[in-house]
Coordinates of C-alpha atoms in Angstrom, one line a residue:
X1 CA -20.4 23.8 0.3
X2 CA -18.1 22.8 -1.9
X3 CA -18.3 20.2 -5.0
X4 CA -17.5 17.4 -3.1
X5 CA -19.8 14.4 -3.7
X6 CA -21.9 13.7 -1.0
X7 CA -20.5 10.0 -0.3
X8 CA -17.0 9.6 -0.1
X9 CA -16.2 6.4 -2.2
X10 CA -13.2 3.9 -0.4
X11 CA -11.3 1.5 -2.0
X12 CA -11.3 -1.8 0.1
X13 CA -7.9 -4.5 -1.0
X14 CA -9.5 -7.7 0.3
X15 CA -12.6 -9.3 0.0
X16 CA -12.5 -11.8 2.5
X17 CA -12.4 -12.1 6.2
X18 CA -11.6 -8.4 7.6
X19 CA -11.8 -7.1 3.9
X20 CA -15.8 -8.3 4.4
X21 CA -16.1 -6.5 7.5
X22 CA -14.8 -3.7 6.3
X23 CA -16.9 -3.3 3.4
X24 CA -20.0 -4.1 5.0
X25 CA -19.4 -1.4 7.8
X26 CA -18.5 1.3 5.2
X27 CA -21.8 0.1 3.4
X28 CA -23.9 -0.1 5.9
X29 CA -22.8 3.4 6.9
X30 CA -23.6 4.9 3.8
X31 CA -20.0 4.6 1.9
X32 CA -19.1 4.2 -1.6
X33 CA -17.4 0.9 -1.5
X34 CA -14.8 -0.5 -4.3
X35 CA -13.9 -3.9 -4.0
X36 CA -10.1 -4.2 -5.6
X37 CA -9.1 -7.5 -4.3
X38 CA -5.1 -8.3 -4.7
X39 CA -5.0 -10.8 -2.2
X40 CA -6.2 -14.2 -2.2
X41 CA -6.0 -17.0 0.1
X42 CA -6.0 -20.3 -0.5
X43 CA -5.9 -23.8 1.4
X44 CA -2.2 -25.5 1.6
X45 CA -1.2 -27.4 -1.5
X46 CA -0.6 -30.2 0.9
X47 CA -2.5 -30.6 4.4
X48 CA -0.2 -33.6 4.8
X49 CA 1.9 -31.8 7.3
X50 CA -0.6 -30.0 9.2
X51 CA -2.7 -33.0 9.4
X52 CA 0.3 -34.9 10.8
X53 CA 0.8 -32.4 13.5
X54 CA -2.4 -32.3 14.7
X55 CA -2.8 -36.3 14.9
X56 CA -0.3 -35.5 17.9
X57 CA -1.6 -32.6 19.9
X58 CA -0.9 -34.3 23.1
X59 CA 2.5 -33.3 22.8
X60 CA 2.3 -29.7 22.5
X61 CA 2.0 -27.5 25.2
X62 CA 0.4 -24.7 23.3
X63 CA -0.9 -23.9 19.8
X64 CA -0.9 -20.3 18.6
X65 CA -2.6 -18.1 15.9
X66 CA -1.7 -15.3 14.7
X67 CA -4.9 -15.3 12.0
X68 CA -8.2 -15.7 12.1
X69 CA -7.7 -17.4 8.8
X70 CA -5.5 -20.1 10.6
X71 CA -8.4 -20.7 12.9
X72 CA -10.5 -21.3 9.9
X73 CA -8.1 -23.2 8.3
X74 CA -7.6 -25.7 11.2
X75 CA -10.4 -25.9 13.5
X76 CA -12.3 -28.5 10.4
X77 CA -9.4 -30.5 10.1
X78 CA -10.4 -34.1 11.6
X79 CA -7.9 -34.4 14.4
X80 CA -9.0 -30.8 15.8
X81 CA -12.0 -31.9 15.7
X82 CA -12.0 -35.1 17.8
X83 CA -9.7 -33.4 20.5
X84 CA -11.7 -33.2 23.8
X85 CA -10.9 -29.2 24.1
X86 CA -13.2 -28.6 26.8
X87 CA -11.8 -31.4 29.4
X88 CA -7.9 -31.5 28.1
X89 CA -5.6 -29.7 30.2
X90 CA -3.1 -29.1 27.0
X91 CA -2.5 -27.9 24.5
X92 CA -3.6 -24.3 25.7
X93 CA -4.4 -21.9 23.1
X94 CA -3.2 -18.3 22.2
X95 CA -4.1 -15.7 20.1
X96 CA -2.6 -12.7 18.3
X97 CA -5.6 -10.5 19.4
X98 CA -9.3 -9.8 19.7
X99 CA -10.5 -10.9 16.3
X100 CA -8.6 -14.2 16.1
X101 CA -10.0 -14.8 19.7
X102 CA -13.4 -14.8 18.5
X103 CA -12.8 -16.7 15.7
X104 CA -11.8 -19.3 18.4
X105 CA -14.6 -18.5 19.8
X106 CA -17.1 -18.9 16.7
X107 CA -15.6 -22.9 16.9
X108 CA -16.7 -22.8 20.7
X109 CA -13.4 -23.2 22.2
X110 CA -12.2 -22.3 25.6
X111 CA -11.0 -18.8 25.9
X112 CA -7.6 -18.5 24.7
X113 CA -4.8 -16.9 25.7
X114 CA -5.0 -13.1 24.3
X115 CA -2.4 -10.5 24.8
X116 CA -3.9 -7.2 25.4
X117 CA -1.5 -5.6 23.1
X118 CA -1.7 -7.4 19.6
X119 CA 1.1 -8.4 18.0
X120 CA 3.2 -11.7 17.2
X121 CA 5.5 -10.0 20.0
X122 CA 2.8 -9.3 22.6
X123 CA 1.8 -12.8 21.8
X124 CA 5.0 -14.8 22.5
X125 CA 6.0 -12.6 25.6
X126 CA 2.3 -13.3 27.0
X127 CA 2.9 -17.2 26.5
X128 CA 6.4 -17.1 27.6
X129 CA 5.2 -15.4 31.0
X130 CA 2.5 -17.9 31.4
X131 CA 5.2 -20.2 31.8
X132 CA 6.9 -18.6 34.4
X133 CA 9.4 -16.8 31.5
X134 CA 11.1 -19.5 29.9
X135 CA 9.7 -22.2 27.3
X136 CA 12.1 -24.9 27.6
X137 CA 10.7 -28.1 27.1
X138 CA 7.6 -26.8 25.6
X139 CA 6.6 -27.6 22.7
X140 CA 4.3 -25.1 20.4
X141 CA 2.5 -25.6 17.5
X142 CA 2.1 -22.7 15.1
X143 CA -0.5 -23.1 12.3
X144 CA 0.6 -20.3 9.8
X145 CA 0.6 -18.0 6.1
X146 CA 2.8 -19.8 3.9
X147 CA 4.4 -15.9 4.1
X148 CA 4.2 -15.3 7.5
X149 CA 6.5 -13.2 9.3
X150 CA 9.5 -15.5 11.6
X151 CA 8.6 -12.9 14.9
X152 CA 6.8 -15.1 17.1
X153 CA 8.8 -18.4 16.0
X154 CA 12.2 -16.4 16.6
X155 CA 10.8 -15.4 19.8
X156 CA 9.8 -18.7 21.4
X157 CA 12.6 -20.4 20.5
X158 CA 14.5 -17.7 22.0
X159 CA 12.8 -18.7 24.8
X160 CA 13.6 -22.4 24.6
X161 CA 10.3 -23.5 23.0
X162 CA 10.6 -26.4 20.6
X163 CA 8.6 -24.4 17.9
X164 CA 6.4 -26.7 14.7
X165 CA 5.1 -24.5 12.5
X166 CA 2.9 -26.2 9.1
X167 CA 1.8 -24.7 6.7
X168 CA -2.0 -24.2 7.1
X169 CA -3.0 -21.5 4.1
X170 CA -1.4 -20.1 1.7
X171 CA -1.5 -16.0 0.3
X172 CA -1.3 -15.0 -3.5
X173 CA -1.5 -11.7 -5.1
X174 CA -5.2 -11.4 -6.4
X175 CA -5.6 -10.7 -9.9
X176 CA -8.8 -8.4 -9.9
X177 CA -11.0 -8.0 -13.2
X178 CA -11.7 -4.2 -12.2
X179 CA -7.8 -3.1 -11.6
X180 CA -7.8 -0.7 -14.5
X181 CA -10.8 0.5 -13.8
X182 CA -10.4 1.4 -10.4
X183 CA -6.5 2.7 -11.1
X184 CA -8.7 4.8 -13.7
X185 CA -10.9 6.3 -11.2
X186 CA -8.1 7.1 -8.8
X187 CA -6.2 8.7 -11.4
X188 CA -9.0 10.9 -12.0
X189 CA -9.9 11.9 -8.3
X190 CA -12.8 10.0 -7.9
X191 CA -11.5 7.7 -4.8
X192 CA -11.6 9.5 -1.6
X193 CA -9.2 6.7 0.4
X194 CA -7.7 2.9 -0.2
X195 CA -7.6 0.4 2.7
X196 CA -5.1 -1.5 3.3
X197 CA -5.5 -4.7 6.1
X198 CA -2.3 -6.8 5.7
X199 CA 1.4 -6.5 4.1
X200 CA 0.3 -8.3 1.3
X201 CA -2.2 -5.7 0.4
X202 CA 0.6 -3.0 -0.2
X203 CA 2.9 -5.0 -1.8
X204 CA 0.4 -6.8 -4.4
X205 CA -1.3 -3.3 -4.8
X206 CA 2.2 -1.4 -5.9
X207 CA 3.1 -4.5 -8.4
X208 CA -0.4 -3.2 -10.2
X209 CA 0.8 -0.1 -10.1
X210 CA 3.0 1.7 -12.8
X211 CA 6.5 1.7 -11.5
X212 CA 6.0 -0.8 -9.5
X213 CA 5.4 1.7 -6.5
X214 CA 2.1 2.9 -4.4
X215 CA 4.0 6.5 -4.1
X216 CA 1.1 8.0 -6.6
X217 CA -1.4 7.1 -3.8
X218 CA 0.1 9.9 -0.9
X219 CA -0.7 12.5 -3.8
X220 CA -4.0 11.4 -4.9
X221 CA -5.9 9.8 -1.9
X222 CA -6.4 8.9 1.5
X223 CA -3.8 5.9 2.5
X224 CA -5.9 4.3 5.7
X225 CA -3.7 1.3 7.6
X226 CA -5.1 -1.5 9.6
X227 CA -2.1 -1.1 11.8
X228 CA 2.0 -0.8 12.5
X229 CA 2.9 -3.6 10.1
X230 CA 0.8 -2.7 7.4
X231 CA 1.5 0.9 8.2
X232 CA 5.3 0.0 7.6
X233 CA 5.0 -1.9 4.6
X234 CA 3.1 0.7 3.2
X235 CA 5.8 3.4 4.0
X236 CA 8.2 1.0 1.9
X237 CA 6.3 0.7 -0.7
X238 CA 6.2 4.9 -0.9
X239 CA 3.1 5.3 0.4
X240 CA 3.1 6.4 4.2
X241 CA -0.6 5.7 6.1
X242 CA -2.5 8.7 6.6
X243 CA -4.9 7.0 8.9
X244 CA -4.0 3.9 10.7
X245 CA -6.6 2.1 13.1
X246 CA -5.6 2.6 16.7
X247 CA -7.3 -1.6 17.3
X248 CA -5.6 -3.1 14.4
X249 CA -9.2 -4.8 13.4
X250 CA -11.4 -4.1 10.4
X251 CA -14.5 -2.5 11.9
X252 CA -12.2 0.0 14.2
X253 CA -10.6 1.0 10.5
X254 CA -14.2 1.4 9.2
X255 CA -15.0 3.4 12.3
X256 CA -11.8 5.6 11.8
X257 CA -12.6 6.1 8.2
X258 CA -16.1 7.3 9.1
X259 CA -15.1 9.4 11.6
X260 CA -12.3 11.1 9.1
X261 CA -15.1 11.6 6.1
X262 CA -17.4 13.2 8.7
X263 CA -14.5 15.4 10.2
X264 CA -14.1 16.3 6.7
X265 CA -17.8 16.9 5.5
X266 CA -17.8 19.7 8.6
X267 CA -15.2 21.2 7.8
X268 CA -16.3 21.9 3.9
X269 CA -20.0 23.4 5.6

């Protein structure tokens, strides 16, 4: 055997939502787990505007989500809550993927709409289809990341949807108490892989970084990617994913992680 200590210790760059997840699966499994959080999320400044929207959801055809963190931020809100969901024929509702879906699910709504690829792409081409493949005269509201990317919006008004899109949370860079620490501990070869489960992640991570870059990272750890996007924000930020989930959710990252470290304990035996 070599020196190699017996539990590989993972950085994880969110501490809410799939950032939870993620750390309780790597603890429960036994892992190391260093919470670094440089993402935050917060309510809208201003619900005004979302509030105003969903006063009128008999005029929408559909409302989308491409978070779980929408779903939470919405599904309290007063006019969500009086909607007869289970008995209205619209709006319908669509998700981004699995774990969004269940957060639907958690509210007990009807099953949504779920692309079997996920994706803001997948999404809009699964809701545009549903409607015979075109969205004209539809209208769609899209509860959304005050940073959220324009795919899905570009998409379905490509495809003639009349497209409302509030703001219903907002993302900040975190400002974590531990960041020297943990930089310290990288620096030194004591972190055996950072997680990464959003955009934000890589790009608030490299502004803590010196140079402003995660390019150190490739040379002294595991990169691991919650998916494409990430993966690709990542790779501008200099620091390419060496392990990306296949699912794009949190526990299939954990279960990729665990199934790297343990590749990697046999191979050192």
């Amino acid at each position: 055997m070599t020196g190699r200590r017996p539990r590989p210790c993972i950085v994880v760059t969110e501490s809410d939502g799939p950032g939870s997840v993620l750390a309780s699966a790597l603890r429960d499994a036994g892992v190391v787990v260093r919470m670094l959080p440089v993402v935050a999320h917060e309510p809208a400044p201003d619900p005004c505007a979302l509030d105003a929207e969903l006063e009128r959801l008999r005029d929408f055809a559909w409302v989308a989500f491409t978070s779980a963190r929408a779903v939470d931020a919405v599904c309290g809100r007063p006019a969500w809550t009086a909607w007869p969901w289970h008995t209205a024929v619209r709006p319908r509702l669509a998700a981004v993927g699995p774990v969004t879906a269940a957060a639907l699910g958690r509210y007990g709504l009807p099953v949504p709409l779920c692309p079997g690829l996920p994706g803001a792409h997948h999404l809009a081409s699964a809701m545009i289809a549903a409607e015979g493949g075109a969205m004209s005269g539809r209208a769609v509201l899209w509860p959304r990341a005050d940073i959220a990317r324009p795919d899905l919006a570009d998409a379905l008004r490509l495809a003639g949807a009349d497209l409302v899109a509030p703001v219903a949370y907002c993302t900040r860079p975190g400002r974590p108490e531990n960041a020297a620490e943990v930089l310290a501990e990288l620096d030194a070869g004591r972190i055996d892989g950072v997680t990464f489960l959003s955009p934000s992640a890589a790009v608030n991570l490299a502004a803590l970084m010196p140079g402003g870059t995660l390019a150190p990272l490739a040379r002294l750890t595991l990169v691991a990617s919650v998916g494409p996007t990430t993966s690709a924000a990542l790779a501008r930020a200099g620091a390419p994913a060496g392990l990306e989930a296949p699912a794009r959710t949190a526990g299939d990252l954990a279960a990729a992680l665990l199934s790297y470290f343990g590749s990697s304990e046999r191979r050192q035996t």
